[in-house]
mmCIF file of C-alpha atoms in Angstrom:
data_model
loop_
_atom_site.group_PDB
_atom_site.id
_atom_site.type_symbol
_atom_site.label_atom_id
_atom_site.label_comp_id
_atom_site.label_asym_id
_atom_site.label_seq_id
_atom_site.Cartn_x
_atom_site.Cartn_y
_atom_site.Cartn_z
ATOM 1 C CA UNK A 5 72.535 -93.237 -21.331
ATOM 2 C CA UNK A 6 73.846 -96.479 -22.830
ATOM 3 C CA UNK A 7 73.316 -98.234 -19.471
ATOM 4 C CA UNK A 8 69.652 -97.244 -19.415
ATOM 5 C CA UNK A 9 69.192 -98.149 -23.086
ATOM 6 C CA UNK A 10 70.588 -101.654 -22.589
ATOM 7 C CA UNK A 11 69.653 -102.667 -19.044
ATOM 8 C CA UNK A 12 66.630 -100.632 -17.953
ATOM 9 C CA UNK A 13 63.153 -102.108 -17.762
ATOM 10 C CA UNK A 14 60.001 -101.258 -15.830
ATOM 11 C CA UNK A 15 58.067 -103.179 -13.216
ATOM 12 C CA UNK A 16 54.344 -102.885 -12.687
ATOM 13 C CA UNK A 17 53.175 -103.206 -9.101
ATOM 14 C CA UNK A 18 49.462 -103.778 -8.565
ATOM 15 C CA UNK A 19 47.535 -103.482 -5.295
ATOM 16 C CA UNK A 20 44.096 -105.117 -5.279
ATOM 17 C CA UNK A 21 41.555 -104.507 -2.548
ATOM 18 C CA UNK A 22 40.409 -107.844 -1.140
ATOM 19 C CA UNK A 23 36.928 -106.403 -0.494
ATOM 20 C CA UNK A 24 35.880 -104.585 -3.677
ATOM 21 C CA UNK A 25 38.649 -105.884 -6.008
ATOM 22 C CA UNK A 26 39.599 -102.349 -7.061
ATOM 23 C CA UNK A 27 43.185 -102.367 -8.350
ATOM 24 C CA UNK A 28 45.712 -99.528 -8.339
ATOM 25 C CA UNK A 29 49.016 -99.559 -10.227
ATOM 26 C CA UNK A 30 52.460 -98.048 -9.793
ATOM 27 C CA UNK A 31 55.557 -98.283 -11.974
ATOM 28 C CA UNK A 32 59.227 -98.382 -11.102
ATOM 29 C CA UNK A 33 62.383 -98.844 -13.164
ATOM 30 C CA UNK A 34 64.916 -101.622 -12.712
ATOM 31 C CA UNK A 35 68.406 -102.404 -13.971
ATOM 32 C CA UNK A 36 68.326 -105.949 -12.591
ATOM 33 C CA UNK A 37 65.802 -108.293 -10.993
ATOM 34 C CA UNK A 38 66.587 -110.085 -7.730
ATOM 35 C CA UNK A 39 64.762 -113.399 -7.374
ATOM 36 C CA UNK A 40 64.548 -115.560 -4.279
ATOM 37 C CA UNK A 41 65.057 -119.303 -4.270
ATOM 38 C CA UNK A 42 61.731 -120.995 -3.429
ATOM 39 C CA UNK A 43 61.770 -122.511 0.035
ATOM 40 C CA UNK A 44 59.524 -125.110 1.634
ATOM 41 C CA UNK A 45 57.334 -123.847 4.432
ATOM 42 C CA UNK A 46 58.525 -124.688 7.928
ATOM 43 C CA UNK A 47 57.649 -123.552 11.442
ATOM 44 C CA UNK A 48 60.868 -122.055 12.728
ATOM 45 C CA UNK A 49 62.613 -119.085 11.126
ATOM 46 C CA UNK A 50 65.920 -120.957 11.159
ATOM 47 C CA UNK A 51 64.386 -123.958 9.394
ATOM 48 C CA UNK A 52 62.703 -121.695 6.877
ATOM 49 C CA UNK A 53 66.051 -120.026 6.201
ATOM 50 C CA UNK A 54 67.883 -123.292 5.675
ATOM 51 C CA UNK A 55 65.254 -125.537 4.091
ATOM 52 C CA UNK A 56 65.079 -125.175 0.323
ATOM 53 C CA UNK A 57 63.123 -127.304 -2.139
ATOM 54 C CA UNK A 58 63.082 -130.957 -1.106
ATOM 55 C CA UNK A 59 65.358 -132.016 -3.969
ATOM 56 C CA UNK A 60 67.870 -129.196 -3.417
ATOM 57 C CA UNK A 61 67.135 -128.069 -6.962
ATOM 58 C CA UNK A 62 64.743 -125.665 -8.612
ATOM 59 C CA UNK A 63 64.404 -123.838 -11.924
ATOM 60 C CA UNK A 64 64.797 -120.182 -12.790
ATOM 61 C CA UNK A 65 61.199 -120.272 -13.990
ATOM 62 C CA UNK A 66 60.122 -121.313 -10.479
ATOM 63 C CA UNK A 67 62.052 -118.347 -9.090
ATOM 64 C CA UNK A 68 60.163 -115.985 -11.411
ATOM 65 C CA UNK A 69 56.844 -117.644 -10.595
ATOM 66 C CA UNK A 70 57.606 -117.005 -6.942
ATOM 67 C CA UNK A 71 58.623 -113.390 -7.746
ATOM 68 C CA UNK A 72 55.382 -112.633 -9.611
ATOM 69 C CA UNK A 73 53.052 -114.611 -7.314
ATOM 70 C CA UNK A 74 50.300 -112.601 -5.559
ATOM 71 C CA UNK A 75 51.224 -111.673 -1.983
ATOM 72 C CA UNK A 76 48.669 -110.920 0.727
ATOM 73 C CA UNK A 77 49.997 -107.931 2.667
ATOM 74 C CA UNK A 78 49.771 -107.822 6.449
ATOM 75 C CA UNK A 79 49.148 -104.062 6.674
ATOM 76 C CA UNK A 80 45.953 -102.223 5.800
ATOM 77 C CA UNK A 81 45.947 -99.682 2.971
ATOM 78 C CA UNK A 82 43.525 -96.964 1.846
ATOM 79 C CA UNK A 83 41.190 -98.115 -0.930
ATOM 80 C CA UNK A 84 40.185 -95.380 -3.392
ATOM 81 C CA UNK A 85 36.853 -97.095 -4.014
ATOM 82 C CA UNK A 86 35.906 -98.262 -0.512
ATOM 83 C CA UNK A 87 37.188 -95.010 1.026
ATOM 84 C CA UNK A 88 38.619 -96.861 4.000
ATOM 85 C CA UNK A 89 41.559 -99.049 4.933
ATOM 86 C CA UNK A 90 41.431 -102.568 3.516
ATOM 87 C CA UNK A 91 43.560 -105.679 3.203
ATOM 88 C CA UNK A 92 45.280 -105.800 -0.178
ATOM 89 C CA UNK A 93 47.086 -108.230 -2.464
ATOM 90 C CA UNK A 94 50.299 -107.112 -4.152
ATOM 91 C CA UNK A 95 51.549 -108.485 -7.467
ATOM 92 C CA UNK A 96 54.645 -107.697 -9.525
ATOM 93 C CA UNK A 97 54.896 -108.076 -13.297
ATOM 94 C CA UNK A 98 57.285 -106.814 -15.963
ATOM 95 C CA UNK A 99 55.691 -103.879 -17.750
ATOM 96 C CA UNK A 100 58.587 -103.304 -20.101
ATOM 97 C CA UNK A 101 61.416 -105.795 -20.571
ATOM 98 C CA UNK A 102 64.989 -104.670 -21.314
ATOM 99 C CA UNK A 103 67.383 -105.549 -24.103
ATOM 100 C CA UNK A 104 69.741 -107.137 -21.576
ATOM 101 C CA UNK A 105 68.097 -108.824 -18.604
ATOM 102 C CA UNK A 106 70.234 -109.121 -15.471
ATOM 103 C CA UNK A 107 68.974 -111.683 -12.952
ATOM 104 C CA UNK A 108 70.405 -111.743 -9.448
ATOM 105 C CA UNK A 109 69.799 -115.037 -7.611
ATOM 106 C CA UNK A 110 69.499 -114.333 -3.890
ATOM 107 C CA UNK A 111 71.954 -116.887 -2.558
ATOM 108 C CA UNK A 112 72.765 -115.126 0.700
ATOM 109 C CA UNK A 113 70.215 -115.163 3.494
ATOM 110 C CA UNK A 114 70.461 -113.994 7.070
ATOM 111 C CA UNK A 115 68.530 -113.135 10.192
ATOM 112 C CA UNK A 116 69.546 -111.971 13.658
ATOM 113 C CA UNK A 117 71.097 -115.326 14.559
ATOM 114 C CA UNK A 118 72.307 -116.887 11.344
ATOM 115 C CA UNK A 119 73.885 -116.102 7.981
ATOM 116 C CA UNK A 120 74.268 -118.630 5.194
ATOM 117 C CA UNK A 121 74.748 -119.137 1.507
ATOM 118 C CA UNK A 122 72.034 -121.133 -0.248
ATOM 119 C CA UNK A 123 73.574 -123.925 -2.320
ATOM 120 C CA UNK A 124 70.388 -124.867 -4.176
ATOM 121 C CA UNK A 125 71.094 -125.778 -7.802
ATOM 122 C CA UNK A 126 69.016 -123.310 -9.843
ATOM 123 C CA UNK A 127 68.594 -124.718 -13.354
ATOM 124 C CA UNK A 128 68.427 -122.046 -16.062
ATOM 125 C CA UNK A 129 68.340 -122.278 -19.868
ATOM 126 C CA UNK A 130 71.307 -121.287 -22.012
ATOM 127 C CA UNK A 131 68.927 -120.374 -24.824
ATOM 128 C CA UNK A 132 65.344 -119.169 -25.235
ATOM 129 C CA UNK A 133 64.452 -118.131 -21.704
ATOM 130 C CA UNK A 134 60.789 -117.202 -22.185
ATOM 131 C CA UNK A 135 59.783 -114.217 -20.044
ATOM 132 C CA UNK A 136 56.342 -113.854 -21.635
ATOM 133 C CA UNK A 137 54.443 -115.416 -18.676
ATOM 134 C CA UNK A 138 55.797 -112.706 -16.369
ATOM 135 C CA UNK A 139 54.857 -109.679 -18.489
ATOM 136 C CA UNK A 140 52.113 -107.217 -17.638
ATOM 137 C CA UNK A 141 48.998 -107.142 -19.794
ATOM 138 C CA UNK A 142 49.312 -105.122 -21.930
ATOM 139 C CA UNK A 143 53.087 -105.070 -21.919
ATOM 140 C CA UNK A 144 55.764 -103.133 -23.756
ATOM 141 C CA UNK A 145 58.923 -104.140 -25.534
ATOM 142 C CA UNK A 146 62.170 -102.238 -25.364
ATOM 143 C CA UNK A 147 61.386 -99.507 -27.882
ATOM 144 C CA UNK A 148 63.169 -96.189 -28.160
ATOM 145 C CA UNK A 149 61.054 -94.597 -25.422
ATOM 146 C CA UNK A 150 63.206 -93.343 -22.578
ATOM 147 C CA UNK A 151 62.881 -94.969 -19.170
ATOM 148 C CA UNK A 152 63.348 -92.548 -16.305
ATOM 149 C CA UNK A 153 64.962 -94.073 -13.232
ATOM 150 C CA UNK A 154 62.301 -92.959 -10.777
ATOM 151 C CA UNK A 155 59.126 -94.457 -9.352
ATOM 152 C CA UNK A 156 55.738 -93.305 -10.612
ATOM 153 C CA UNK A 157 52.064 -93.964 -9.954
ATOM 154 C CA UNK A 158 51.248 -92.798 -13.473
ATOM 155 C CA UNK A 159 51.343 -95.282 -16.310
ATOM 156 C CA UNK A 160 54.355 -94.589 -18.591
ATOM 157 C CA UNK A 161 53.423 -92.808 -21.790
ATOM 158 C CA UNK A 162 54.600 -95.360 -24.328
ATOM 159 C CA UNK A 163 52.875 -97.055 -27.225
ATOM 160 C CA UNK A 164 50.292 -99.742 -26.459
ATOM 161 C CA UNK A 165 50.690 -101.489 -29.797
ATOM 162 C CA UNK A 166 52.403 -104.517 -28.193
ATOM 163 C CA UNK A 167 50.726 -107.376 -26.370
ATOM 164 C CA UNK A 168 51.561 -110.997 -25.586
ATOM 165 C CA UNK A 169 50.376 -112.144 -28.996
ATOM 166 C CA UNK A 170 52.995 -110.299 -31.022
ATOM 167 C CA UNK A 171 55.816 -109.443 -28.634
ATOM 168 C CA UNK A 172 59.111 -111.285 -28.306
ATOM 169 C CA UNK A 173 60.349 -111.826 -24.774
ATOM 170 C CA UNK A 174 62.810 -114.661 -25.277
ATOM 171 C CA UNK A 175 66.396 -114.335 -24.134
ATOM 172 C CA UNK A 176 69.711 -116.131 -24.692
ATOM 173 C CA UNK A 177 72.335 -116.387 -21.971
ATOM 174 C CA UNK A 178 75.487 -114.345 -22.634
ATOM 175 C CA UNK A 179 77.183 -114.258 -19.251
ATOM 176 C CA UNK A 180 77.233 -115.679 -15.735
ATOM 177 C CA UNK A 181 78.915 -114.451 -12.583
ATOM 178 C CA UNK A 182 79.767 -117.451 -10.377
ATOM 179 C CA UNK A 183 80.573 -117.328 -6.677
ATOM 180 C CA UNK A 184 82.477 -120.096 -4.947
ATOM 181 C CA UNK A 185 82.681 -120.215 -1.171
ATOM 182 C CA UNK A 186 80.362 -120.946 1.698
ATOM 183 C CA UNK A 187 79.654 -117.559 3.227
ATOM 184 C CA UNK A 188 79.189 -113.822 2.862
ATOM 185 C CA UNK A 189 82.588 -112.869 4.247
ATOM 186 C CA UNK A 190 84.708 -114.720 1.694
ATOM 187 C CA UNK A 191 84.796 -116.618 -1.549
ATOM 188 C CA UNK A 192 85.874 -116.070 -5.117
ATOM 189 C CA UNK A 193 84.091 -114.638 -8.150
ATOM 190 C CA UNK A 194 84.646 -115.674 -11.765
ATOM 191 C CA UNK A 195 82.789 -114.820 -14.969
ATOM 192 C CA UNK A 196 81.744 -116.974 -17.914
ATOM 193 C CA UNK A 197 81.026 -115.099 -21.141
ATOM 194 C CA UNK A 198 79.538 -116.247 -24.431
ATOM 195 C CA UNK A 199 81.846 -114.557 -26.970
ATOM 196 C CA UNK A 200 79.470 -115.187 -29.879
ATOM 197 C CA UNK A 201 77.459 -112.169 -28.711
ATOM 198 C CA UNK A 202 80.009 -109.775 -30.207
ATOM 199 C CA UNK A 203 81.992 -112.081 -32.515
ATOM 200 C CA UNK A 204 78.824 -113.138 -34.365
ATOM 201 C CA UNK A 205 79.972 -116.739 -34.734
ATOM 202 C CA UNK A 206 79.118 -120.059 -33.131
ATOM 203 C CA UNK A 207 78.670 -120.160 -29.384
ATOM 204 C CA UNK A 208 81.948 -120.233 -27.452
ATOM 205 C CA UNK A 209 82.111 -119.805 -23.698
ATOM 206 C CA UNK A 210 85.185 -118.287 -22.058
ATOM 207 C CA UNK A 211 86.174 -118.326 -18.388
ATOM 208 C CA UNK A 212 87.517 -115.081 -16.886
ATOM 209 C CA UNK A 213 89.260 -115.796 -13.583
ATOM 210 C CA UNK A 214 91.164 -112.706 -12.417
ATOM 211 C CA UNK A 215 93.962 -112.262 -14.985
ATOM 212 C CA UNK A 216 93.495 -115.743 -16.450
ATOM 213 C CA UNK A 217 91.298 -116.364 -19.510
ATOM 214 C CA UNK A 218 90.553 -119.849 -20.829
ATOM 215 C CA UNK A 219 87.932 -121.845 -22.672
ATOM 216 C CA UNK A 220 85.053 -123.120 -20.570
ATOM 217 C CA UNK A 221 85.411 -126.893 -20.417
ATOM 218 C CA UNK A 222 81.778 -127.870 -19.877
ATOM 219 C CA UNK A 223 78.313 -126.473 -19.233
ATOM 220 C CA UNK A 224 78.611 -127.640 -15.623
ATOM 221 C CA UNK A 225 81.138 -124.848 -15.052
ATOM 222 C CA UNK A 226 78.543 -122.260 -16.057
ATOM 223 C CA UNK A 227 75.514 -123.730 -14.304
ATOM 224 C CA UNK A 228 75.198 -125.351 -10.895
ATOM 225 C CA UNK A 229 75.052 -124.021 -7.330
ATOM 226 C CA UNK A 230 77.758 -121.404 -7.936
ATOM 227 C CA UNK A 231 75.685 -119.403 -10.471
ATOM 228 C CA UNK A 232 74.961 -116.026 -8.863
ATOM 229 C CA UNK A 233 74.181 -113.353 -11.482
ATOM 230 C CA UNK A 234 72.847 -114.161 -14.960
ATOM 231 C CA UNK A 235 73.030 -111.949 -18.054
ATOM 232 C CA UNK A 236 70.497 -112.586 -20.825
ATOM 233 C CA UNK A 237 70.185 -110.753 -24.164
ATOM 234 C CA UNK A 238 66.907 -110.360 -26.011
ATOM 235 C CA UNK A 239 67.028 -112.696 -29.011
ATOM 236 C CA UNK A 240 66.093 -109.950 -31.490
ATOM 237 C CA UNK A 241 69.121 -107.914 -30.386
ATOM 238 C CA UNK A 242 71.820 -110.495 -31.110
ATOM 239 C CA UNK A 243 73.155 -108.685 -34.143
ATOM 240 C CA UNK A 244 72.805 -105.123 -32.850
#
């Protein structure tokens, strides 16, 4: 479908045995990637929920570094090599990146006692977001191979001709969904769209606020703590 062709990518999940270092892989499709805002470590769950980076600001790259960072799992899993249950480390990477990358910033957090919206200012580039550091090795570009929206433990049968040396994984921002409001139960959504994506002219950002459409006055309207969902287009696909 056109949705799959434009938005679908594939994640690679690796599980490495901490004893013998044997690594197993699984693959799952995605239409968007949800990234958490990095938080400083603290003792209480409430503090950990509320305490963001010390400056109240982080970068989108830091969010992706956090997303792809190795995670030591608490549970024990069967190791195919050791033939017994072992502690494992899990790591995510992008096996195949899409033509249009949708990034959801997790601004709403909650536990049994508390719900809140994170107001951390996540800085993100308007042009040339480089996703190369977060790709699997070897990785795959968005060719014409179909992505099936189901999980698999078998490596997708697509060409291995691409690697980090000759693949383009840079994106330009074409749209932002902004949320204003302090909580999960209310607020207001607006959209900012870069019209040059389909008009093929110089960059012009428009604000879509319900039935009202106007020019975006400044970059501060697009960025800042209200940015919630980001839409990036692969640079090679600007004219397609």
